[in-house]
Amino acid sequence: MRNTIVLVRTDNFQKASVALADLVRYGGMEIRGDPRIIPPALSDWAFEKISGEKPRRKFRAHVIAQVDLPPAKAIGRLTDIHPPAHVLVIPPDSEVWEELIRLWNTFEKLRGFHPPKRRKGEGGKKEGEGEF
């Protein structure tokens, strides 16, 4: 299965980490592998290709991560939570996705990000939870 990619655009890498943690904690998403830092120009290109609009704001931190949900479900979860960043969902059948995956290993890993453990009542049950 091809993972959906999320593009996080925000003011600094700490906010990007918080936004990714929110996707896990409140959005019930699992981040696959290590989030990566991408160049602002590539982020702007991806934004424009996916949204059909030119970016209106300049951000300093641009991070991509692979998540375990199909695009429509990821978008639905994003509308329920409000991470402290601009988050764009990039579907696996897009040109942008192909390019980001092709370049994936050339991007620097986002250091210091550790996905939070999901607690009961946050984004679904883990295997074995709540079953007697």
Backbone as numpy.savetxt, mean C-alpha at the origin, in Angstrom:
# Nx Ny Nz CAx CAy CAz Cx Cy Cz
-0.94 -16.26 -7.56 -1.78 -15.07 -7.56 -0.89 -13.82 -7.56
-1.28 -12.84 -8.33 -0.53 -11.59 -8.39 -1.09 -10.64 -7.34
-0.20 -10.11 -6.51 -0.62 -9.20 -5.44 -0.94 -7.82 -5.99
-1.94 -7.20 -5.39 -2.25 -5.81 -5.67 -1.15 -4.95 -5.06
-0.83 -3.84 -5.69 0.16 -2.91 -5.14 -0.57 -1.67 -4.63
-0.12 -1.16 -3.48 -0.61 0.14 -3.03 0.56 1.12 -3.09
0.25 2.31 -3.55 1.23 3.40 -3.61 0.85 4.39 -2.52
1.78 4.62 -1.59 1.56 5.54 -0.48 2.37 6.80 -0.76
1.68 7.94 -0.81 2.33 9.23 -1.08 2.06 10.12 0.11
3.13 10.60 0.77 2.95 11.42 1.96 4.18 12.29 2.21
4.18 13.01 3.33 5.23 14.00 3.61 6.55 13.42 4.09
6.48 12.27 4.79 7.73 11.67 5.27 7.55 10.16 5.43
8.66 9.47 5.61 8.61 8.01 5.64 7.98 7.47 6.92
8.01 8.27 7.99 7.33 7.84 9.22 5.81 7.78 8.98
5.28 8.82 8.32 3.84 8.81 8.01 3.50 7.67 7.06
4.40 7.36 6.13 4.17 6.24 5.21 4.08 4.93 6.00
4.96 4.77 6.98 4.93 3.56 7.82 3.64 3.47 8.62
3.19 4.61 9.15 1.93 4.63 9.91 0.76 4.26 8.98
0.77 4.81 7.77 -0.31 4.50 6.81 -0.32 3.01 6.48
0.86 2.42 6.26 0.93 0.98 5.98 0.44 0.17 7.17
0.83 0.59 8.38 0.37 -0.11 9.59 -1.16 -0.03 9.70
-1.73 1.12 9.33 -3.19 1.27 9.35 -3.87 0.33 8.37
-3.24 0.10 7.21 -3.81 -0.83 6.23 -3.91 -2.22 6.84
-2.90 -2.59 7.62 -2.90 -3.91 8.27 -3.89 -3.92 9.43
-3.74 -2.96 10.33 -4.51 -2.95 11.58 -6.00 -2.72 11.34
-6.34 -1.72 10.55 -7.74 -1.34 10.39 -8.34 -1.80 9.06
-7.49 -2.00 8.07 -7.99 -2.41 6.75 -7.98 -3.92 6.56
-7.39 -4.64 7.52 -7.38 -6.10 7.43 -6.54 -6.63 6.28
-5.60 -5.82 5.81 -4.75 -6.26 4.69 -3.46 -6.87 5.24
-2.90 -7.76 4.45 -1.59 -8.31 4.80 -0.59 -7.76 3.80
0.51 -7.22 4.29 1.54 -6.72 3.39 2.50 -7.86 3.09
2.70 -8.12 1.81 3.55 -9.21 1.37 4.94 -8.67 1.06
5.93 -9.20 1.74 7.30 -8.76 1.48 7.56 -7.39 2.10
8.65 -6.76 1.69 9.04 -5.47 2.24 8.53 -4.33 1.37
7.92 -3.31 1.99 7.57 -2.10 1.23 8.84 -1.47 0.66
8.72 -0.81 -0.47 9.87 -0.21 -1.15 9.66 1.27 -1.38
10.77 2.00 -1.39 10.75 3.44 -1.66 10.95 3.63 -3.16
10.11 4.45 -3.78 10.27 4.70 -5.21 10.52 6.18 -5.46
11.15 6.50 -6.59 11.43 7.91 -6.91 10.14 8.71 -7.13
10.13 9.98 -6.72 8.93 10.82 -6.89 8.42 10.87 -8.34
9.32 10.92 -9.31 8.88 11.00 -10.71 8.12 9.73 -11.11
8.58 8.59 -10.65 7.89 7.32 -10.96 6.53 7.29 -10.25
6.49 7.78 -9.02 5.24 7.85 -8.27 4.23 8.75 -8.99
4.70 9.91 -9.46 3.81 10.83 -10.18 3.30 10.19 -11.47
4.18 9.47 -12.18 3.78 8.77 -13.42 2.71 7.73 -13.10
2.93 6.95 -12.05 1.97 5.91 -11.66 0.63 6.55 -11.29
0.69 7.62 -10.51 -0.53 8.32 -10.10 -1.33 8.78 -11.32
-0.62 9.40 -12.25 -1.28 9.94 -13.44 -1.90 8.83 -14.30
-1.15 7.74 -14.47 -1.65 6.61 -15.28 -2.89 5.97 -14.66
-2.89 5.82 -13.33 -4.00 5.13 -12.66 -5.20 6.05 -12.48
-4.96 7.29 -12.06 -6.08 8.19 -11.74 -6.57 8.98 -12.95
-5.70 9.12 -13.96 -6.07 9.93 -15.11 -5.94 11.42 -14.86
-5.35 11.79 -13.72 -5.17 13.21 -13.38 -3.71 13.48 -13.08
-3.33 14.73 -13.28 -1.98 15.15 -12.88 -1.96 15.33 -11.36
-0.86 14.94 -10.70 -0.80 15.15 -9.25 -0.90 16.64 -8.92
-1.75 16.97 -7.95 -1.93 18.37 -7.58 -0.97 18.78 -6.47
-0.40 17.79 -5.80 0.45 18.07 -4.64 1.77 17.36 -4.77
2.79 17.96 -4.25 4.11 17.31 -4.21 4.26 16.64 -2.85
4.67 15.40 -2.87 4.94 14.67 -1.64 6.43 14.36 -1.57
6.94 14.17 -0.35 8.35 13.86 -0.19 8.63 12.38 -0.07
7.64 11.61 0.37 7.85 10.17 0.58 6.91 9.37 -0.32
7.48 8.44 -1.05 6.73 7.62 -2.00 7.09 6.16 -1.77
6.11 5.37 -1.34 6.37 3.99 -0.96 5.34 3.08 -1.64
5.81 1.92 -2.11 4.89 0.92 -2.64 4.98 -0.34 -1.79
3.85 -1.05 -1.73 3.81 -2.31 -0.99 2.83 -3.23 -1.70
3.07 -4.53 -1.59 2.14 -5.51 -2.15 1.21 -5.96 -1.03
-0.09 -6.01 -1.35 -1.08 -6.45 -0.38 -1.83 -7.67 -0.91
-2.48 -8.37 0.02 -3.09 -9.66 -0.29 -4.53 -9.58 -0.78
-5.07 -8.41 -1.03 -6.47 -8.29 -1.43 -6.60 -7.94 -2.91
-7.70 -8.36 -3.55 -7.95 -7.90 -4.92 -8.19 -6.39 -4.90
-7.94 -5.71 -6.02 -8.04 -4.25 -6.06 -9.36 -3.68 -5.53
-10.49 -4.24 -5.96 -11.79 -3.69 -5.55 -11.97 -3.76 -4.04
-11.55 -4.86 -3.45 -11.67 -5.02 -2.00 -10.73 -4.06 -1.28
-9.51 -3.90 -1.80 -8.54 -2.98 -1.19 -9.08 -1.55 -1.23
-9.69 -1.15 -2.35 -10.26 0.19 -2.48 -11.40 0.37 -1.47
-12.24 -0.65 -1.33 -13.34 -0.59 -0.37 -12.84 -0.41 1.05
-11.80 -1.13 1.41 -11.24 -1.02 2.77 -10.63 0.37 2.98
-10.00 0.91 1.93 -9.38 2.24 2.05 -10.43 3.32 2.32
-11.62 3.16 1.75 -12.65 4.17 1.99 -13.19 4.08 3.42
-13.04 2.92 4.06 -13.50 2.76 5.44 -12.51 3.34 6.46
-11.23 3.30 6.11 -10.21 3.83 7.03 -9.63 5.08 6.38
-9.03 5.91 7.16 -8.46 7.13 6.59 -7.01 7.23 7.01
-6.11 6.54 6.28 -4.70 6.59 6.66 -4.14 8.00 6.48
-3.07 8.34 7.23 -2.50 9.69 7.18 -1.61 9.88 5.95
-2.12 9.51 4.80 -1.35 9.59 3.56 -2.31 9.44 2.39
-1.85 9.75 1.21 -2.62 9.49 0.01 -2.26 8.09 -0.45
-3.25 7.20 -0.53 -2.99 5.81 -0.91 -3.73 5.51 -2.20
-3.01 4.97 -3.16 -3.58 4.63 -4.46 -3.42 3.13 -4.69
-4.48 2.47 -5.14 -4.44 1.04 -5.41 -4.07 0.82 -6.87
-3.08 -0.05 -7.10 -2.62 -0.34 -8.46 -2.94 -1.79 -8.78
-3.90 -2.01 -9.70 -4.32 -3.38 -10.01 -3.28 -4.16 -10.81
-3.24 -5.49 -10.59 -2.26 -6.35 -11.26 -2.36 -6.39 -12.79
-3.48 -5.96 -13.35 -3.61 -6.03 -14.81 -3.25 -4.72 -15.50
-2.52 -3.85 -14.79 -2.20 -2.54 -15.36 -0.74 -2.44 -15.79
-0.49 -1.52 -16.70 0.88 -1.24 -17.18 1.76 -0.76 -16.02
1.16 0.02 -15.13 1.89 0.56 -13.98 2.37 -0.59 -13.09
1.48 -1.55 -12.83 1.83 -2.71 -12.00 3.00 -3.46 -12.61
2.92 -3.70 -13.92 3.99 -4.44 -14.62 5.33 -3.73 -14.46
5.32 -2.41 -14.61 6.56 -1.63 -14.51 7.12 -1.64 -13.09
6.24 -1.49 -12.10 6.70 -1.48 -10.70 7.27 -2.84 -10.30
6.64 -3.91 -10.76 7.15 -5.26 -10.44 8.49 -5.49 -11.14
8.59 -5.01 -12.37 9.85 -5.18 -13.13 11.01 -4.50 -12.39
10.73 -3.35 -11.79 11.77 -2.57 -11.12 11.89 -2.87 -9.61
11.00 -3.72 -9.08 10.86 -3.95 -7.64 12.20 -4.09 -6.90
13.06 -4.97 -7.38 14.31 -5.25 -6.67 15.36 -4.14 -6.77
15.08 -3.12 -7.60 16.01 -1.99 -7.69 15.67 -0.92 -6.66
14.47 -1.01 -6.05 14.05 0.00 -5.08 14.57 -0.34 -3.69
14.92 0.70 -2.95 15.39 0.53 -1.57 14.22 0.10 -0.68
14.51 -0.80 0.25 13.48 -1.23 1.20 13.18 -0.11 2.18
11.92 -0.01 2.59 11.53 0.96 3.61 12.00 0.41 4.96
13.03 1.03 5.50 13.60 0.55 6.76 12.70 0.91 7.94
12.70 0.03 8.93 11.99 0.32 10.17 10.50 0.01 10.14
10.00 -0.53 9.02 8.57 -0.87 9.00 8.40 -2.32 9.42
7.58 -2.51 10.43 7.21 -3.85 10.88 5.71 -3.88 10.98
5.06 -4.76 10.21 3.60 -4.78 10.28 3.12 -5.09 11.70
2.09 -4.37 12.15 1.58 -4.64 13.50 0.87 -5.99 13.54
0.80 -6.57 14.71 0.01 -7.79 14.88 -1.45 -7.35 14.92
-2.28 -8.07 14.21 -3.71 -7.73 14.26 -4.29 -8.28 15.56
-5.05 -7.44 16.22 -5.70 -7.87 17.45 -7.12 -8.30 17.13
-7.74 -9.02 18.07 -9.13 -9.44 17.88 -10.00 -8.23 17.60
-10.93 -8.40 16.68 -11.83 -7.32 16.35 -11.25 -6.33 15.36
-10.04 -6.56 14.90 -9.44 -5.66 13.92 -9.18 -6.40 12.63
-10.04 -6.21 11.67 -9.80 -6.77 10.35 -9.95 -8.27 10.24
-10.81 -8.84 11.04 -11.10 -10.27 10.86 -10.35 -11.14 11.85
-10.69 -12.41 11.81 -10.11 -13.37 12.75 -8.90 -14.04 12.15
-7.96 -14.33 13.02 -6.85 -15.18 12.59 -7.31 -16.61 12.77
-6.65 -17.51 12.11 -7.01 -18.91 12.20 -7.03 -19.35 13.66
-8.13 -19.98 14.04 -8.24 -20.52 15.38 -8.80 -19.54 16.40
-8.90 -18.26 16.06 -9.42 -17.28 17.02 -10.93 -17.40 17.13
-11.43 -17.37 18.34 -12.87 -17.33 18.54 -13.60 -18.59 18.18
-12.89 -19.68 18.02 -13.56 -20.94 17.67 -13.39 -21.92 18.82
-14.53 -22.50 19.27 -14.48 -23.46 20.38 -15.13 -24.75 19.98
